[in-house]
Tab-separated table of C-alpha atoms in Angstrom:
chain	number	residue	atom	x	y	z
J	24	UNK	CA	24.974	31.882	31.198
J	25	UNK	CA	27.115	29.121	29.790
J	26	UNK	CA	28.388	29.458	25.935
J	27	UNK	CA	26.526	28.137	23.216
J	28	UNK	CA	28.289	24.953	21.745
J	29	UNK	CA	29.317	24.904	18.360
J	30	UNK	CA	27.267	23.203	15.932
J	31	UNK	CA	28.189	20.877	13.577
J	32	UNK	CA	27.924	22.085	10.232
J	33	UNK	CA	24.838	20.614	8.175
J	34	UNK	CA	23.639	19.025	11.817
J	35	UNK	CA	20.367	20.516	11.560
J	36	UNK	CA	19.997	19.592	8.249
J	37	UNK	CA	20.229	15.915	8.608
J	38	UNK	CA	17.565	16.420	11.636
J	39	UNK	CA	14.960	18.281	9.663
J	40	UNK	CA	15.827	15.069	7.023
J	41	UNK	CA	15.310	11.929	9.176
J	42	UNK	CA	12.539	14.011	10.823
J	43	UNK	CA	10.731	14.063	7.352
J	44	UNK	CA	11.678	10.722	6.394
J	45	UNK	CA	8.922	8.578	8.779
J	46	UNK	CA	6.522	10.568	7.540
J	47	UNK	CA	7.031	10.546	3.219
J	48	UNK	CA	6.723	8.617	0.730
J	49	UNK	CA	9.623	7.743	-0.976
J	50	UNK	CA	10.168	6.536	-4.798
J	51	UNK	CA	13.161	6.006	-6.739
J	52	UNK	CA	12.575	6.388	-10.257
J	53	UNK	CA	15.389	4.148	-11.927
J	54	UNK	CA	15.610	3.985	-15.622
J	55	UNK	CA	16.459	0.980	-17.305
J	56	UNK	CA	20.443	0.381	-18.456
J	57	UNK	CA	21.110	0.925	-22.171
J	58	UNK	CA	19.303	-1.048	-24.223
J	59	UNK	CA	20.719	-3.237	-27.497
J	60	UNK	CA	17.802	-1.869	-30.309
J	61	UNK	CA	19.599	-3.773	-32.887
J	62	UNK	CA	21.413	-6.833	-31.975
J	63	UNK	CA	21.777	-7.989	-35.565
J	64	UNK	CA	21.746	-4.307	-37.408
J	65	UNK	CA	17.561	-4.470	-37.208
J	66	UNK	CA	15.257	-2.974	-34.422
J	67	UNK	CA	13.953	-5.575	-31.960
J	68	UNK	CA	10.744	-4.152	-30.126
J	69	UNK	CA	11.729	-5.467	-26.618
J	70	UNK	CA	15.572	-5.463	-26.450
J	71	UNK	CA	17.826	-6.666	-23.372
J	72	UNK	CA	20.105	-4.815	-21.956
J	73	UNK	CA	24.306	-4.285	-23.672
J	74	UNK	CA	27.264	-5.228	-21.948
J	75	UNK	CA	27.336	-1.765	-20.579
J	76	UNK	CA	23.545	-1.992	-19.423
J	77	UNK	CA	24.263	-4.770	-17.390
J	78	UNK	CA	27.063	-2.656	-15.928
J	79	UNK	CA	24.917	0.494	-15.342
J	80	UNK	CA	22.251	-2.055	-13.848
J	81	UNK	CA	24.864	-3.597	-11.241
J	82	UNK	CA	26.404	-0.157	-10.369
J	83	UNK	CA	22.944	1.179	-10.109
J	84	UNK	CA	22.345	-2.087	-7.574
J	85	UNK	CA	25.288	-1.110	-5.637
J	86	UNK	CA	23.904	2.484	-5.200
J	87	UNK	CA	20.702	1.290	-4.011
J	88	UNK	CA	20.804	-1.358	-1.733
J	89	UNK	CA	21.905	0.621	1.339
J	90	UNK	CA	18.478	2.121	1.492
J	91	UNK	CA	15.594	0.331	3.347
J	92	UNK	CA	13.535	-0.656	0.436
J	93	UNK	CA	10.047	-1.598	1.040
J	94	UNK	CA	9.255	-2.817	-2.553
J	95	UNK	CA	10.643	-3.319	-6.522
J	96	UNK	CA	7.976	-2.153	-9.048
J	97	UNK	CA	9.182	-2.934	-12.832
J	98	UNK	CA	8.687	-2.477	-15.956
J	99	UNK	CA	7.125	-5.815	-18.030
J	100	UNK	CA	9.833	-4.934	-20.807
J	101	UNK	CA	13.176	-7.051	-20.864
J	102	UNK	CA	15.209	-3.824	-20.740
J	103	UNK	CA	13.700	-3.068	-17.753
J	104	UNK	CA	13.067	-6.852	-16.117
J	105	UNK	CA	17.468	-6.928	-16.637
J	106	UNK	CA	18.264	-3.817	-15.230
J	107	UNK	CA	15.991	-4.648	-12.149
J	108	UNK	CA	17.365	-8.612	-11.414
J	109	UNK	CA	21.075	-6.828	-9.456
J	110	UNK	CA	18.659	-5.268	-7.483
J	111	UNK	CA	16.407	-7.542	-6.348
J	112	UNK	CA	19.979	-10.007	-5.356
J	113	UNK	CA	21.303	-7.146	-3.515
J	114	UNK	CA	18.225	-6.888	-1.608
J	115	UNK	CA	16.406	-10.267	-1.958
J	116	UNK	CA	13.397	-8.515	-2.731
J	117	UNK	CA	11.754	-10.037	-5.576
J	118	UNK	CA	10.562	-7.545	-8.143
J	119	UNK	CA	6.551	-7.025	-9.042
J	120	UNK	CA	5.875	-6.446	-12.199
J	121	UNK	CA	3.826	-3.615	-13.282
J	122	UNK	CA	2.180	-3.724	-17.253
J	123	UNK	CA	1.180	-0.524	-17.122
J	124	UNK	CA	4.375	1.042	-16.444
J	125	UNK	CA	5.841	0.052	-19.657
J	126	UNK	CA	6.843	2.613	-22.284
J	127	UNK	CA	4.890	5.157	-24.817
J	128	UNK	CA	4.398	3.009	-27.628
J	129	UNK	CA	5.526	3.404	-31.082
J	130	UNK	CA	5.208	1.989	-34.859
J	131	UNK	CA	8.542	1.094	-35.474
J	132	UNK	CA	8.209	-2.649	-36.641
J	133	UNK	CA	10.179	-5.249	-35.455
J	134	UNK	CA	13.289	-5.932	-38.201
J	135	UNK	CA	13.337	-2.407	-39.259
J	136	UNK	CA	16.660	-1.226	-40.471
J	137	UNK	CA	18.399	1.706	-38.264
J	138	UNK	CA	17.632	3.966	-41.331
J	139	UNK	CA	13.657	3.010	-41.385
J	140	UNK	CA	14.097	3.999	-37.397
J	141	UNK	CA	15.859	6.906	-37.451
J	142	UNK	CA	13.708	8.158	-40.492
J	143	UNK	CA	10.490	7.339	-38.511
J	144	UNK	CA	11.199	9.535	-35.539
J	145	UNK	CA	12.598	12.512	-37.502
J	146	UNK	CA	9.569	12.760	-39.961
J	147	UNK	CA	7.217	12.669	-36.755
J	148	UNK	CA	9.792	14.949	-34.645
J	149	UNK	CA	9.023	17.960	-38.006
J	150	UNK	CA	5.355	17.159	-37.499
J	151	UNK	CA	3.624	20.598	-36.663
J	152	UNK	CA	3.582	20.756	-32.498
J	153	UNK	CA	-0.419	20.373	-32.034
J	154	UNK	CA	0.223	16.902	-33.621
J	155	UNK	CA	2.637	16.078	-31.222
J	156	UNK	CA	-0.090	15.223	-28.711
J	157	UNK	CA	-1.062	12.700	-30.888
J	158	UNK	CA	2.077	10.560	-30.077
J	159	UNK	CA	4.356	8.605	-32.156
J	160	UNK	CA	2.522	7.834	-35.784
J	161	UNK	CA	0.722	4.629	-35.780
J	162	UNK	CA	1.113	4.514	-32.259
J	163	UNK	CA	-0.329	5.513	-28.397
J	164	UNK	CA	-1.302	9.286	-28.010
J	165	UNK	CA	0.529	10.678	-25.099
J	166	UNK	CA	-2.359	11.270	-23.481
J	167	UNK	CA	-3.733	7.809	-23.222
J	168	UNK	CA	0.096	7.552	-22.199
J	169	UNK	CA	0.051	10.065	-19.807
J	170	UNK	CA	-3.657	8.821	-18.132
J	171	UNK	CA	-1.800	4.818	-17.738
J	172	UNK	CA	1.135	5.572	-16.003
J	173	UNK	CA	-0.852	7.910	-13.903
J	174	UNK	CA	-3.195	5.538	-13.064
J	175	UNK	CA	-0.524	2.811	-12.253
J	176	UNK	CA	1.256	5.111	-9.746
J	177	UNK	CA	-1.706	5.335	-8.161
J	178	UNK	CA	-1.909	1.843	-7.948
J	179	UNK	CA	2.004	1.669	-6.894
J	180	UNK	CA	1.434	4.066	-3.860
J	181	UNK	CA	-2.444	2.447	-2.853
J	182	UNK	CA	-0.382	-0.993	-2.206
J	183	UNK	CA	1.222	0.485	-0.283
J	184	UNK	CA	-1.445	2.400	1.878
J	185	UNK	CA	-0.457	6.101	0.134
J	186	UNK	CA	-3.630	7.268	-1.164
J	187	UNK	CA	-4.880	10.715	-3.199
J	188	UNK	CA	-7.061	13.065	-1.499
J	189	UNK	CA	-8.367	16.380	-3.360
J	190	UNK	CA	-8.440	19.617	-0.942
J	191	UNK	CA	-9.901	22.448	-2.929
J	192	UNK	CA	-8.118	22.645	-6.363
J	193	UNK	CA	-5.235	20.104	-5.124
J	194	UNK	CA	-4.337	16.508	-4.518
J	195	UNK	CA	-2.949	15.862	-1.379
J	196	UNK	CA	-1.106	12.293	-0.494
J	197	UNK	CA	-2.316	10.876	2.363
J	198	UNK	CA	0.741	8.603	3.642
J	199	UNK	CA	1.449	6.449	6.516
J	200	UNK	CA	4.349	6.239	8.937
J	201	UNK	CA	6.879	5.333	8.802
J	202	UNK	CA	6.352	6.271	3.935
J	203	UNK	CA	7.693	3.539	1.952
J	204	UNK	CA	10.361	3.280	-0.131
J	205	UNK	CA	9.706	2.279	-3.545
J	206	UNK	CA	12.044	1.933	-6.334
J	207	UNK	CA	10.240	1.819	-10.331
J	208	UNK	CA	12.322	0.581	-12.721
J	209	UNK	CA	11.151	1.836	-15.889
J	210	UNK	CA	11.365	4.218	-19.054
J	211	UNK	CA	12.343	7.585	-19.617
J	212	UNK	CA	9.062	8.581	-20.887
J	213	UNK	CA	7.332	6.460	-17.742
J	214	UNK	CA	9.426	8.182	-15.281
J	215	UNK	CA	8.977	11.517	-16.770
């Protein structure tokens, strides 16, 4: 009997990975870079990105464009349009735009001061916690939320021939081979 040869440390690892990887779905959830609420000193409702958004967008570019992307899903808000455009030149894939992947809404008018902001989400943060599923005041109830992002994700992974399947008491994601791999570039509340 000859003696076993040594194996390389985390070898079988990375063969139980690529194994799985024709076979998944993949999505990157990417949230947008840090966005400039109040250029002037009042709220904007759809800010661009800061200096160090843009910077956070490129490095996040840099990270990504290595992996064999299939497709760029975005965000309609400019926060989110920015942070995807190093992306999209890194990989030449131009970015589709997604409405319903945009984030919870609020009441915070445009022009507020940062007070009237800050004031706005601490009086609705000491709301009792049943109220909470409500959402923001004024605004979208996390549950209509909750039901539109779901829904576009579905729509994401149908493009893209992944589709839901309910066995028993679960959903189960049909996928074909080789998965996709999807970035989103969206929200914290979206990607949540």
């Amino acid at each position: 009997m000859s003696p076993r040869k040594p194996v390389e440390p985390g070898s079988t690892y990375r063969g139980e990975a690529a194994r799985r990887r024709g076979s998944a779905a993949h999505v990157t959830l990417l949230r947008h870079g840090e966005p400039d609420w109040s250029p002037d000193g009042h709220a904007v409702e759809d800010p661009g990105l800061t200096p160090y958004g843009h910077e956070q967008a490129q490095r996040a570019a840099q990270a990504l464009a290595e992996e064999p992307i299939d497709c760029i899903y975005v965000s309609p808000y400019r926060r989110s349009q920015e942070t995807a455009v190093p992306l999209a030149e890194a990989t030449g894939i131009e970015p589709v735009t997604i409405p319903d992947l945009r984030e919870v809404g609020v009441a915070v008018g445009a022009r507020a001061s940062q007070e009237e902001v800050d004031r706005y989400f601490v009086e609705a943060a000491r709301r009792p916690l049943a109220e909470h599923w409500d959402g923001w005041p004024g605004a979208e109830r996390f549950t209509e939320f909750h039901e539109r992002v779901t829904n576009a994700m579905v729509e994401v992974l149908a493009r893209h021939g992944v589709r839901p399947e309910k066995e028993h008491d679960c959903t189960v994601w049909d996928v074909p081979e080789p998965g996709p791999l999807i970035v989103i570039v969206a929200h914290g509340g979206t990607n949540a």
